[in-house]
Structures are given as structure tokens and as C-alpha cells.
Tab-separated table of C-alpha atoms in Angstrom:
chain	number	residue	atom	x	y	z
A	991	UNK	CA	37.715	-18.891	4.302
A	992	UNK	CA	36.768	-19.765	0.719
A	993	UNK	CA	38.302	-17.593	-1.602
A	994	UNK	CA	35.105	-17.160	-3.652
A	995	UNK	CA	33.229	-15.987	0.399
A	996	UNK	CA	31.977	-12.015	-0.476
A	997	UNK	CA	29.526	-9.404	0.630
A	998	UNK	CA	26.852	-7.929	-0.829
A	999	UNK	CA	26.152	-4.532	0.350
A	1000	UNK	CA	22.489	-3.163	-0.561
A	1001	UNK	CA	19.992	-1.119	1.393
A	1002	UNK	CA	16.370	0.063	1.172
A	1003	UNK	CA	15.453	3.655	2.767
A	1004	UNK	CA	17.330	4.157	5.743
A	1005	UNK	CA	18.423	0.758	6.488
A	1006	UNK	CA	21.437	-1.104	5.094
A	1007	UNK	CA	22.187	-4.695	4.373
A	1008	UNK	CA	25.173	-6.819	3.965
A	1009	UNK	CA	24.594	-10.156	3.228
A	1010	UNK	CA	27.827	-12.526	3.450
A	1011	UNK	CA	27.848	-15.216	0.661
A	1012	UNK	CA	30.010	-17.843	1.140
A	1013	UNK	CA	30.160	-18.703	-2.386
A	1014	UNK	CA	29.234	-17.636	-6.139
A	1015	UNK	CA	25.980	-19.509	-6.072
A	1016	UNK	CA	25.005	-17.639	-2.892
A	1017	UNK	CA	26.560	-14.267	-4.327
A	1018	UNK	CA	24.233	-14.975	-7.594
A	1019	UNK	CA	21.224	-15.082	-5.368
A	1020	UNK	CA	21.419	-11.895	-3.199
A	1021	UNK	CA	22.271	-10.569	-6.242
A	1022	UNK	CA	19.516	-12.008	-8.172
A	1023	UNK	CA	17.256	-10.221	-5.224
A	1024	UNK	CA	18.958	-7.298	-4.323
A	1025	UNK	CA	20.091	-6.031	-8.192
A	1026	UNK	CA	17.961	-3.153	-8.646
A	1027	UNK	CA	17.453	-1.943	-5.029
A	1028	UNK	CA	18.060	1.598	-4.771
A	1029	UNK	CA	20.891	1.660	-1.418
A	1030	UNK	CA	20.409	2.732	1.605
A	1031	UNK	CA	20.771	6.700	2.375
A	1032	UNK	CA	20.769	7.691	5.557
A	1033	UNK	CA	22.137	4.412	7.047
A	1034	UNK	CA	21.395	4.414	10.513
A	1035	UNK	CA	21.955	0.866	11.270
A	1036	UNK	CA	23.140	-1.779	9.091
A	1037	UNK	CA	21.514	-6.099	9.481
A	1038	UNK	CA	23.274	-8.923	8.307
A	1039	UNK	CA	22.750	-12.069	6.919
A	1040	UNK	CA	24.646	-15.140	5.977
A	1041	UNK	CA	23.760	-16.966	2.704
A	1042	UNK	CA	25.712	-20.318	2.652
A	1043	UNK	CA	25.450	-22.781	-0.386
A	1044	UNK	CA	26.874	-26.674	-0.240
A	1045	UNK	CA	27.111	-29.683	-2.735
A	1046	UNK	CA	26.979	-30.082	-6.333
A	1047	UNK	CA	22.899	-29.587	-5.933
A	1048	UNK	CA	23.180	-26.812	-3.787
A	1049	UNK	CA	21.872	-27.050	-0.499
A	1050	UNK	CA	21.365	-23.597	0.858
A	1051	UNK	CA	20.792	-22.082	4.237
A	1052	UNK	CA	20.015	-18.915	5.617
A	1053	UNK	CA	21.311	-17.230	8.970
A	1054	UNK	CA	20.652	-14.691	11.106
A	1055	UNK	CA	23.095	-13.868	13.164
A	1056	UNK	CA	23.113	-17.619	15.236
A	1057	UNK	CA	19.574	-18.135	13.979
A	1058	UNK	CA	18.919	-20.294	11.037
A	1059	UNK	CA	16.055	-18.885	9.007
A	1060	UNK	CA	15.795	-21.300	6.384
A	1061	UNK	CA	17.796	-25.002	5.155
A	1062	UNK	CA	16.965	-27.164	2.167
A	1063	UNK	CA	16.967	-27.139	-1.715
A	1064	UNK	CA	14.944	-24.295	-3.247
A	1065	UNK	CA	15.969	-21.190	-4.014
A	1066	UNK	CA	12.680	-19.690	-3.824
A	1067	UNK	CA	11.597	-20.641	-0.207
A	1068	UNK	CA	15.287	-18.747	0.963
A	1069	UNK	CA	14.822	-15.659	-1.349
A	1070	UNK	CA	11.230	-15.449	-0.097
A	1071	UNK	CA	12.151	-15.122	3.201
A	1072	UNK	CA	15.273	-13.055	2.593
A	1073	UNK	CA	13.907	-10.541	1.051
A	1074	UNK	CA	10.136	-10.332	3.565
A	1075	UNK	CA	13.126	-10.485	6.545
A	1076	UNK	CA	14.380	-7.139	4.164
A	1077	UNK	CA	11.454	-5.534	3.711
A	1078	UNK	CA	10.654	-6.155	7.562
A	1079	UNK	CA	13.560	-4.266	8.827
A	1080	UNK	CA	13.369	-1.311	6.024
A	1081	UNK	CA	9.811	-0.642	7.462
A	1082	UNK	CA	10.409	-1.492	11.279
A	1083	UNK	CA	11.944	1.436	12.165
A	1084	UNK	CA	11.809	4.212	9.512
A	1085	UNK	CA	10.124	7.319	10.328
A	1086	UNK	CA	11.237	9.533	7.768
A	1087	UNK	CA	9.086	8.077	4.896
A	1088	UNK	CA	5.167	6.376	4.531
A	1089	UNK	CA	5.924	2.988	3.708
A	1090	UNK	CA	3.005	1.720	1.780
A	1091	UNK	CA	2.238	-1.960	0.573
A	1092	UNK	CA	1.533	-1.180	-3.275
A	1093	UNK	CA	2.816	-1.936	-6.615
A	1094	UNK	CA	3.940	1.290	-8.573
A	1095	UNK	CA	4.547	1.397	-12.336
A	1096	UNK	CA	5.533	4.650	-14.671
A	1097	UNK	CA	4.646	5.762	-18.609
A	1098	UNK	CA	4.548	9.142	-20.400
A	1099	UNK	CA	5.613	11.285	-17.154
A	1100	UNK	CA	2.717	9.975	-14.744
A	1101	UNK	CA	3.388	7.367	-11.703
A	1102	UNK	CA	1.049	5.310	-10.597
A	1103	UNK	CA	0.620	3.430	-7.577
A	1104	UNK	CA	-1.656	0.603	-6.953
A	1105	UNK	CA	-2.116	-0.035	-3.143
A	1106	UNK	CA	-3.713	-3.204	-1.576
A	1107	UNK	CA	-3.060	-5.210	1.440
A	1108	UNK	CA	-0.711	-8.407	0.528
A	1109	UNK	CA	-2.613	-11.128	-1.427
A	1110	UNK	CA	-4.835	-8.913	-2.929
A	1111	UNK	CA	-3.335	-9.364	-6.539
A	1112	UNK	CA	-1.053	-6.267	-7.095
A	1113	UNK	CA	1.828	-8.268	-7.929
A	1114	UNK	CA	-0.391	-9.786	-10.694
A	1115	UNK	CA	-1.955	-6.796	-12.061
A	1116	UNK	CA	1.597	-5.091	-11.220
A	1117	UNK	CA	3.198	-7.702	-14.264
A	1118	UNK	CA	0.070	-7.135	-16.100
A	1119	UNK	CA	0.971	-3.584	-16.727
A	1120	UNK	CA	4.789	-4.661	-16.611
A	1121	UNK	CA	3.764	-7.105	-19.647
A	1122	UNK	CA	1.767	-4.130	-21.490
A	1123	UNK	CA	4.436	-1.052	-21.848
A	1124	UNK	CA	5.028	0.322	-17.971
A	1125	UNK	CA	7.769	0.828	-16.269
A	1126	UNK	CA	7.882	-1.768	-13.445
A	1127	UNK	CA	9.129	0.466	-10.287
A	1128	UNK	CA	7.978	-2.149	-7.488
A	1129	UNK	CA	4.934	-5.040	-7.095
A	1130	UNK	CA	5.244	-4.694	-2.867
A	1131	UNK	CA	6.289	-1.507	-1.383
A	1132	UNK	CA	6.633	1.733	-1.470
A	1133	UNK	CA	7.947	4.658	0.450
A	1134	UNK	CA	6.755	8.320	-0.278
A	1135	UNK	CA	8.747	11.293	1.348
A	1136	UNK	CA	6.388	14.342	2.040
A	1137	UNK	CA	7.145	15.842	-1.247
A	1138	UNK	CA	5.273	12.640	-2.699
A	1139	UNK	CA	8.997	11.274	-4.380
A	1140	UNK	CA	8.268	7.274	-4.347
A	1141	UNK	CA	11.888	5.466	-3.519
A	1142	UNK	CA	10.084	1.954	-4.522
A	1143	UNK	CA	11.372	-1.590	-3.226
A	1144	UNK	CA	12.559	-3.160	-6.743
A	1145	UNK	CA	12.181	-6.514	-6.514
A	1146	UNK	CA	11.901	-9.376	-8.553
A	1147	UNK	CA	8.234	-10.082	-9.192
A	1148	UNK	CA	6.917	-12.125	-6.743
A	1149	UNK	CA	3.789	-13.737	-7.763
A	1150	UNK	CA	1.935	-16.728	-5.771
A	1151	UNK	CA	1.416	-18.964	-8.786
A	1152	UNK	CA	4.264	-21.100	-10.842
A	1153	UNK	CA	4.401	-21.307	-14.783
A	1154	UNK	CA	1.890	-24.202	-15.227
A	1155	UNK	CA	-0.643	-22.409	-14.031
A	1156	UNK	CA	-3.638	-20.658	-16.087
A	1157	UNK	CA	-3.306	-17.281	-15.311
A	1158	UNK	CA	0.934	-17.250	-16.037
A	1159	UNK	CA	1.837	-14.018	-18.332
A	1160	UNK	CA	4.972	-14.916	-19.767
A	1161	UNK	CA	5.184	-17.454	-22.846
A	1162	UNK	CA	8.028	-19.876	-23.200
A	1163	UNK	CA	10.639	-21.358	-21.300
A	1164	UNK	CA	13.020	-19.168	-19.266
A	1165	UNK	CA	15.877	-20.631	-17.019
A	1166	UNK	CA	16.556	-17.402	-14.767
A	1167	UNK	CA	12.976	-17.355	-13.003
A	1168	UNK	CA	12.896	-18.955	-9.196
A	1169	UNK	CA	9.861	-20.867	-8.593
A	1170	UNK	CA	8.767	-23.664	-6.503
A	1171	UNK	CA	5.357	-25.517	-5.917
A	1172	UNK	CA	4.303	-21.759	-3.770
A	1173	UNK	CA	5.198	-19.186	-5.802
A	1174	UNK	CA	7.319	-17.866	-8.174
A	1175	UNK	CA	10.134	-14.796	-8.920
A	1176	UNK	CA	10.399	-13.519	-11.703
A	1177	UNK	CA	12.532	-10.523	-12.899
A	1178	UNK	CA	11.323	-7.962	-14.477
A	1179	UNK	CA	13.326	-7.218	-17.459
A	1180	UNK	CA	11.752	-10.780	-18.407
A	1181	UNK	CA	7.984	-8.653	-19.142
A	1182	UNK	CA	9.269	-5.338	-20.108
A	1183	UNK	CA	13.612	-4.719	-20.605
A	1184	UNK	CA	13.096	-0.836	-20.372
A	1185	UNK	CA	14.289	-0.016	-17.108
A	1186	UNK	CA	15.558	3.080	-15.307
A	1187	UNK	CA	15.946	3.355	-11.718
A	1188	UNK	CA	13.948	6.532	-10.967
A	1189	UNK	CA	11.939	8.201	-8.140
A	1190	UNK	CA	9.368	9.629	-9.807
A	1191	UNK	CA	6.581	11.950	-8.033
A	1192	UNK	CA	3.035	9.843	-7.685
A	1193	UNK	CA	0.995	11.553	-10.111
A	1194	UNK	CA	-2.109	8.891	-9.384
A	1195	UNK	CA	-3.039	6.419	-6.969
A	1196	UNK	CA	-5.081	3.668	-8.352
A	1197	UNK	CA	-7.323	0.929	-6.164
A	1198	UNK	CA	-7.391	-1.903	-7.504
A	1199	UNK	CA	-10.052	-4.807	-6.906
A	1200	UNK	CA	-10.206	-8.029	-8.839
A	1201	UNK	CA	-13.527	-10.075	-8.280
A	1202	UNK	CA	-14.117	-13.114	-10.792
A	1203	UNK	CA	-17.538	-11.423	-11.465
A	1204	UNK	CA	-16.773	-7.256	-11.091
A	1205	UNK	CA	-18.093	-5.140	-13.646
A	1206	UNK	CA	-14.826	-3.108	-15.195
A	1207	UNK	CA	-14.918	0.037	-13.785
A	1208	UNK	CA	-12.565	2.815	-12.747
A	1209	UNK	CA	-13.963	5.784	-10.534
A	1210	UNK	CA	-12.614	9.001	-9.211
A	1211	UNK	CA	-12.747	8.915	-5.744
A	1212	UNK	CA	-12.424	11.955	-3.525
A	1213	UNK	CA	-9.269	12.810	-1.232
A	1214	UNK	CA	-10.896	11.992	2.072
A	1215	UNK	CA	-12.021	8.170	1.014
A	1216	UNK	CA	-8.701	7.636	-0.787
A	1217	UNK	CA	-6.978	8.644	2.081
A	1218	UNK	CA	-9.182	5.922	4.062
A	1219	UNK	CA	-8.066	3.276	1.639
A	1220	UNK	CA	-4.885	4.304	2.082
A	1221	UNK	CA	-4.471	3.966	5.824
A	1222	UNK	CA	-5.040	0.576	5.203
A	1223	UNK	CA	-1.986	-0.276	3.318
A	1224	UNK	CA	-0.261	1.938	5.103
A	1225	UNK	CA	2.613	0.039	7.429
A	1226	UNK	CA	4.817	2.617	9.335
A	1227	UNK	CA	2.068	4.817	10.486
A	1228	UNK	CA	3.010	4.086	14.395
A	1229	UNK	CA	6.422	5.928	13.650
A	1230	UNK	CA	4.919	8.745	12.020
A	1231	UNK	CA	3.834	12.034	13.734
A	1232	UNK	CA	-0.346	12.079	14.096
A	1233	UNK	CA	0.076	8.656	12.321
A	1234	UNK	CA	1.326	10.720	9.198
A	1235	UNK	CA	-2.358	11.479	8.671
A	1236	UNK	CA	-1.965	15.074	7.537
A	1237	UNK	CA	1.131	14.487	5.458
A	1238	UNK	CA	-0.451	11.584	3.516
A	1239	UNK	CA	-3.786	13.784	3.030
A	1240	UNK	CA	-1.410	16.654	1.768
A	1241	UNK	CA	0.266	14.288	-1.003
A	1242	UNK	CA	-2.901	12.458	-1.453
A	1243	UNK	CA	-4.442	16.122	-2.387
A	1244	UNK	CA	-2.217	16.706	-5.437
A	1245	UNK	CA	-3.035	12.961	-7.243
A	1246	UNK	CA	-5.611	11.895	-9.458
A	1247	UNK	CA	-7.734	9.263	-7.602
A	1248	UNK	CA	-9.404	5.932	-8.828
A	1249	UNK	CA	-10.545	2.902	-7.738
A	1250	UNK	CA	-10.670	-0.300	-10.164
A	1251	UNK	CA	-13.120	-2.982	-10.251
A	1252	UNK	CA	-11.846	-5.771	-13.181
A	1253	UNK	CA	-12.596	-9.185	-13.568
A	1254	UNK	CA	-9.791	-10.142	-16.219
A	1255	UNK	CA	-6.818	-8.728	-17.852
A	1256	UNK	CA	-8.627	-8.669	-20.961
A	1257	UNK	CA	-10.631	-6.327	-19.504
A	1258	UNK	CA	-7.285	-4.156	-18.513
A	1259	UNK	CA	-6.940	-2.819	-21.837
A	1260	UNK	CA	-9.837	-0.570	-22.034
A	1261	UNK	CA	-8.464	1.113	-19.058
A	1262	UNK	CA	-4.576	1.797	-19.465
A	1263	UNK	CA	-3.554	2.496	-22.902
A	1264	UNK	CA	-2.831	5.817	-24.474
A	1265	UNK	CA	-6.403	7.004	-25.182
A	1266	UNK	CA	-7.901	6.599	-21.678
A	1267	UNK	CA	-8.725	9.180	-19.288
A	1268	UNK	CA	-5.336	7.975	-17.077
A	1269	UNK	CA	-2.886	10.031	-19.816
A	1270	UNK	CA	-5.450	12.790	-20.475
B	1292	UNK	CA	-34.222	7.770	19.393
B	1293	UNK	CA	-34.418	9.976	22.127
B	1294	UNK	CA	-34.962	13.358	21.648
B	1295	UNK	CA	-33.812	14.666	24.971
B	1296	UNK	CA	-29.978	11.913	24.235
B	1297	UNK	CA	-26.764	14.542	23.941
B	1298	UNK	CA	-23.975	12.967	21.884
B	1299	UNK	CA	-20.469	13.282	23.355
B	1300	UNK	CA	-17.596	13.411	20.944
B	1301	UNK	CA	-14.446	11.205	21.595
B	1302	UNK	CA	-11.638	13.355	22.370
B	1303	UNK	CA	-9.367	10.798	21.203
B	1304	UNK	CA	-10.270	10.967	18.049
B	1305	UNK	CA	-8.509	13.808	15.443
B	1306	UNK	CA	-10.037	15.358	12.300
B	1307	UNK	CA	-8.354	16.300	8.977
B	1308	UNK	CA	-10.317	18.333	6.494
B	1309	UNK	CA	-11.389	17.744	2.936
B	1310	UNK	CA	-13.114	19.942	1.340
B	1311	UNK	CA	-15.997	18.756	2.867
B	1312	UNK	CA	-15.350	15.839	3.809
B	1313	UNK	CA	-13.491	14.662	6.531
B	1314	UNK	CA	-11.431	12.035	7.965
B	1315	UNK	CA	-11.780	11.274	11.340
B	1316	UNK	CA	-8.791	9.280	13.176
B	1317	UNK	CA	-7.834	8.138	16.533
B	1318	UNK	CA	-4.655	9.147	18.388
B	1319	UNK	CA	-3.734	5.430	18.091
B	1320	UNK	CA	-4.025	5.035	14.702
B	1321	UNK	CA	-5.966	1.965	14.890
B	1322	UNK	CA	-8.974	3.550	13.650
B	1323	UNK	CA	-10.205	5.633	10.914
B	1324	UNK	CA	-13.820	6.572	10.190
B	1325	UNK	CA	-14.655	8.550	6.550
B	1326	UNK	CA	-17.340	11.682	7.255
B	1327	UNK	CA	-20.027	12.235	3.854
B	1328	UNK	CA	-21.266	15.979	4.114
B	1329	UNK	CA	-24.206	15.420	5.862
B	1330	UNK	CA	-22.428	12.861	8.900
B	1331	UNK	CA	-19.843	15.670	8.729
B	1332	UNK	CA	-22.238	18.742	9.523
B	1333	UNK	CA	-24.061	16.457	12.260
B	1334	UNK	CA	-20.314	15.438	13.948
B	1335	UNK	CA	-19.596	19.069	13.965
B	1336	UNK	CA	-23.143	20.125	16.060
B	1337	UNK	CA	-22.379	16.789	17.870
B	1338	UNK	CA	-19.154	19.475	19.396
B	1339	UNK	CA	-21.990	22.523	20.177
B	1340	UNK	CA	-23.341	19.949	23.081
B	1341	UNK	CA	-26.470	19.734	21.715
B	1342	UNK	CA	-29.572	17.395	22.109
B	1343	UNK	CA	-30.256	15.089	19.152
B	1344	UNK	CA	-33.409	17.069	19.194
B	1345	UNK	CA	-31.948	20.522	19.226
B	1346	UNK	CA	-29.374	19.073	16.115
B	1347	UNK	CA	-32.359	17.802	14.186
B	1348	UNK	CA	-34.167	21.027	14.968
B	1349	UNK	CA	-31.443	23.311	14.208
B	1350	UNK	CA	-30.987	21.402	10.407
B	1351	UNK	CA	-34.877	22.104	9.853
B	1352	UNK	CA	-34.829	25.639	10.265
B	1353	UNK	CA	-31.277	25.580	7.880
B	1354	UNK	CA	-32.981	23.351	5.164
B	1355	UNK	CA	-37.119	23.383	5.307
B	1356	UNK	CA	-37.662	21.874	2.285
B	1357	UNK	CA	-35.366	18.657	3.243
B	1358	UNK	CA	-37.471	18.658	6.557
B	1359	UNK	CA	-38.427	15.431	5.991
B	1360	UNK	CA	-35.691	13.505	5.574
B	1361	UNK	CA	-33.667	15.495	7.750
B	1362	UNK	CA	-34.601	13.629	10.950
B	1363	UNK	CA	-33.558	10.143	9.183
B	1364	UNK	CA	-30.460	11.561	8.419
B	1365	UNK	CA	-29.373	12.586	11.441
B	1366	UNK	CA	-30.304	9.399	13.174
B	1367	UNK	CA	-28.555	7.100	10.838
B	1368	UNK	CA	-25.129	10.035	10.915
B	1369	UNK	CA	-25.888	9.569	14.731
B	1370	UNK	CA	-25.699	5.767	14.564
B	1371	UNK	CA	-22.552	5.572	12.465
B	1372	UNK	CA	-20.630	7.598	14.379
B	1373	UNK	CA	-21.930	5.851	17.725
B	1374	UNK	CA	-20.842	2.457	16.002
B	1375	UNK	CA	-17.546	3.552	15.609
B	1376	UNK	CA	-16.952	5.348	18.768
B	1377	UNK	CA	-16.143	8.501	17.253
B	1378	UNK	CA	-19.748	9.846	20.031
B	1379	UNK	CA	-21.354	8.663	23.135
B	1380	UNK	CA	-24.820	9.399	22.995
B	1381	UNK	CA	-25.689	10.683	26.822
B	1382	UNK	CA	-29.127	10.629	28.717
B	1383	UNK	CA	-28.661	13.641	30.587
């Protein structure tokens, strides 16, 4: 065995992950991925993976078990599929929280959390708020207990686009972001280096929708259709007693609810700084 | 539609209160279907096995001066809650 070959140990909700590295390089990546995730609690069960990097320009695989996930050059393609094969078994199983696909952000006491099904630009309007002041929690998932405590999935920021294209945030050159010709990861101390791990209560749940032509708008919604919206981004629901339902309407009950119709992040700053209704 | 029809509700399906509003869902959690006031008073005569008639009537004599538009409400509650399964509407 090499004597650089270690573990890293991380976890998400109830499930824990050790992910054997058979050298720095592969150590830097899980780490690179895994840096700010919370640990499992409860562990029930605990998956592992093998990370193995080769050759003066690495060439990296990734291993289930027997079962090779991934084998080539870029760092991105393994880390995106580490971390959805994470984020698959954290959800799979776990009935003691509502895992939701949303990007959740913090400032001045309140927690908000932006739901939408994958694709539908959270990660993007996640970095947005990142960029402008917020405290980046997660840009994927979230799990709420029933007292409405968010233990968020903090990830690197995964966004779909790489830095030559128009609608990149960050300015400059930076050497420590993973991107290939699909997508990019960036971490977020890069947009905003204030950082606490916290799990906050949600104080509002925000909709958003991005259309190139939407008039900017952001509308209180009542419990019963946010609840609706919610269901939809909702991806444990089948473990859940009555689907978790009744919980989520209770927790839904005590938030402030909006959705968001923008058409550019120029737009964005009518809505979310310090004067708006959102820190009344 | 037919007076003399009697909408059935779906007993698979499970309600959770708002206000008044409501969220209907089914026990598979496949499907949920959002309630305004007015589809949420009809799905609630929709469980006094009713006629759409006797609904319809019933509203009337609760709110004359919406008499009106009361039918066309009911129909089109009727309608959406047919399309999503959440009734059957029965020729008995």
C-alpha cells in the first residue's frame, strides 16, 4: 500500500461515507468536495468509495465497490458523479428528515430557501446571492427536520456553465475551480469568504423562476399553493409517513412565502437588499 | 352537465387544511391537486352525496346574489376535480 493511501470519512444526514484515496491528489479531491459537509449523525449504514489517481497528469478513476463509475482525465466529470452518487444515497433511504432539492442562503437572522427541480437555475441564482452578501448554506439540497432546522448539503457550487461563458459571476483567473467543457465547481468562499457552518430555522421559502422575458416580481403566496410547489421538489416523500404532507404543511405554516419571476440578475437587486420587504 | 350526475369522491385521496384552502393528496404520493375556496366548498358537498343539481341548488339559496355565476362555478370546480381524479361524476 502507498504510504500516502488514506480515508476520508464524511457523511450527510444519516448516512456516512468513507472514501479511500489512494493518494494526495485523490485525498485533495474528496476533500475539495466533501470540506464543508456537516457528518453524518445517526449513522445507520456507512458506503464506500475508492478514488484512485495515476501518472504525472493524473488519470483518475472512480470505484464502487468492483464497479468502476468513472476513468479518464477531468476532475470535474469524477467529482460530479461522486458527489450525485452522495447525494443519492443520503436521500435513498432517510426517513427522518424532508429532503428537498433547493438552494438555501442566510443574512440578518432569516434563512431562505429557494426550491426548484434540478436545472431550473438555483445554483445560479444560489451564487448570485452568494456573490451579493449571503451566506451560501447549499445550491442542491436540503433536509428540514419537523422543527423546520435545515442541515443543508454544502457543496461546492455546481453550476452548468464554464468561465468563458456570458453569464459567469466571478472576475479573474482562479486556479482552485474544477471545470470542464459541462460544467463547472466552484467553491464558495471564492463569491463570499464569510462562512459558518450553521443549521439555521427556514424563516422563508422563496420560488424562484427565471424566464428571459419575466416581468420582476415577487408574490406572497398562501400555505396551501406553497406547499404544492413544494411537493414537487420534494425527494424522500415515499419514506415519509402520509408522504410527510402534514409535517411539511406544519413548517410551511410558520414561513414567509414568495414566488419570484426575474429575467436578469440586474433585476435581483431590487428584491434582496436591506430595504426590501424580505428583512422587514 | 347533467343535473341529475352525483360526484363520487376518491377515497384514495387525503386532505390537509389551510385556512381555507386545501391540499388534496393521494395515498401514493404521486399526486397533489391545490383546492381555491370555492373548488374547496364544492369538494366538500361533493362528500354529502349530492346531485350536481342539489350542490348548485344548495350554493343559491347560501349566496342569491352570486346566483348567477354560481352554476359556472360549480361546473368548472366539478371539471377540475374530475380531471384530476380527485371525483367520479355518477349517472345514477
Amino acid at each position: 500500500m502507498n504510504s500516502s493511501h488514506k480515508i476520508y470519512h464524511t457523511g450527510f444526514g444519516d448516512q456516512a461515507f468513507e472514501i479511500d484515496c489512494n493518494n494526495d491528489d485523490a485525498y485533495d479531491l474528496a476533500e475539495f468536495l466533501f470540506e464543508d459537509f456537516p457528518g453524518a449523525r445517526n449513522t445507520q449504514s456507512v458506503k464506500q468509495y475508492d478514488i484512485i489517481s495515476s501518472g504525472p497528469i493524473p488519470m483518475l478513476s472512480l470505484w464502487d465497490d468492483d464497479k468502476r463509475l468513472y476513468f479518464g482525465e477531468s476532475r470535474y466529470k469524477l467529482a460530479y458523479i461522486l458527489i450525485n452518487e452522495v447525494i443519492f444515497h443520503s436521500i435513498n433511504n432517510n426517513d427522518t428528515h424532508h429532503a428537498l432539492h433547493a438552494g438555501c442562503v442566510c443574512k440578518d437572522n432569516r434563512c431562505f430557501i429557494l426550491p426548484g427541480r434540478s436545472g431550473n437555475g438555483k445554483s445560479t441564482l444560489t451564487s448570485w446571492l452568494v456573490l451579493n452578501g449571503f451566506q451560501y448554506l447549499t445550491d442542491e439540497l436540503v433536509f428540514l427536520n419537523s422543527d423546520a432546522e435545515v442541515l443543508p448539503l454544502t457543496r461546492p457550487i455546481s453550476l452548468k456553465i464554464g468561465p468563458d461563458h456570458p453569464s459567469w459571476l466571478l472576475s479573474g483567473e482562479h486556479t482552485n475551480i474544477i471545470s470542464s467543457d459541462t460544467g463547472s465547481m466552484i467553491p464558495h468562499r471564492l463569491l463570499n469568504t464569510e462562512f459558518k457552518q450553521q443549521q439555521p430555522k427556514v424563516t422563508d421559502i422563496i420560488f424562484p423562476l427565471f424566464k428571459p422575458d419575466a416581468k420582476l416580481e415577487l408574490k406572497k403566496i398562501s400555505p396551501a399553493k406553497a406547499s404544492l410547489y413544494l411537493l414537487q421538489s420534494h425527494v424522500n416523500a415515499r419514506n415519509l409517513e402520509g408522504h410527510g404532507v402534514s409535517e411539511m404543511a406544519a413548517i410551511v405554516k410558520q414561513c414567509r412565502l414568495y414566488t419570484l419571476s426575474y429575467s436578469s440578475f440586474n433585476d435581483l437587486t431590487q428584491i434582496f437588499n436591506a430595504e426590501s420587504e424580505l428583512f422587514e | 352537465m347533467n343535473s341529475n350526475i352525483t360526484p363520487k369522491p376518491n377515497p384514495d385521496f387525503i386532505a390537509e387544511q389551510f385556512d381555507d384552502e386545501i391540499l388534496l393528496y393521494n395515498k401514493t404520493g404521486a399526486q397533489a391537486v391545490y383546492l381555491n375556496p370555492p373548488a374547496h366548498t364544492v369538494w366538500l358537498l361533493c362528500n354529502e352525496n349530492l346531485t350536481t343539481g342539489e350542490i348548485i341548488e344548495f350554493l343559491q339559496q347560501q349566496y342569491p346574489e352570486q346566483r348567477e355565476q354560481i352554476r359556472e362555478d360549480v361546473v368548472s370546480a366539478l371539471e377540475m376535480l374530475q380531471e384530476n381524479k380527485v371525483i367520479e361524476l355518477v349517472n345514477e
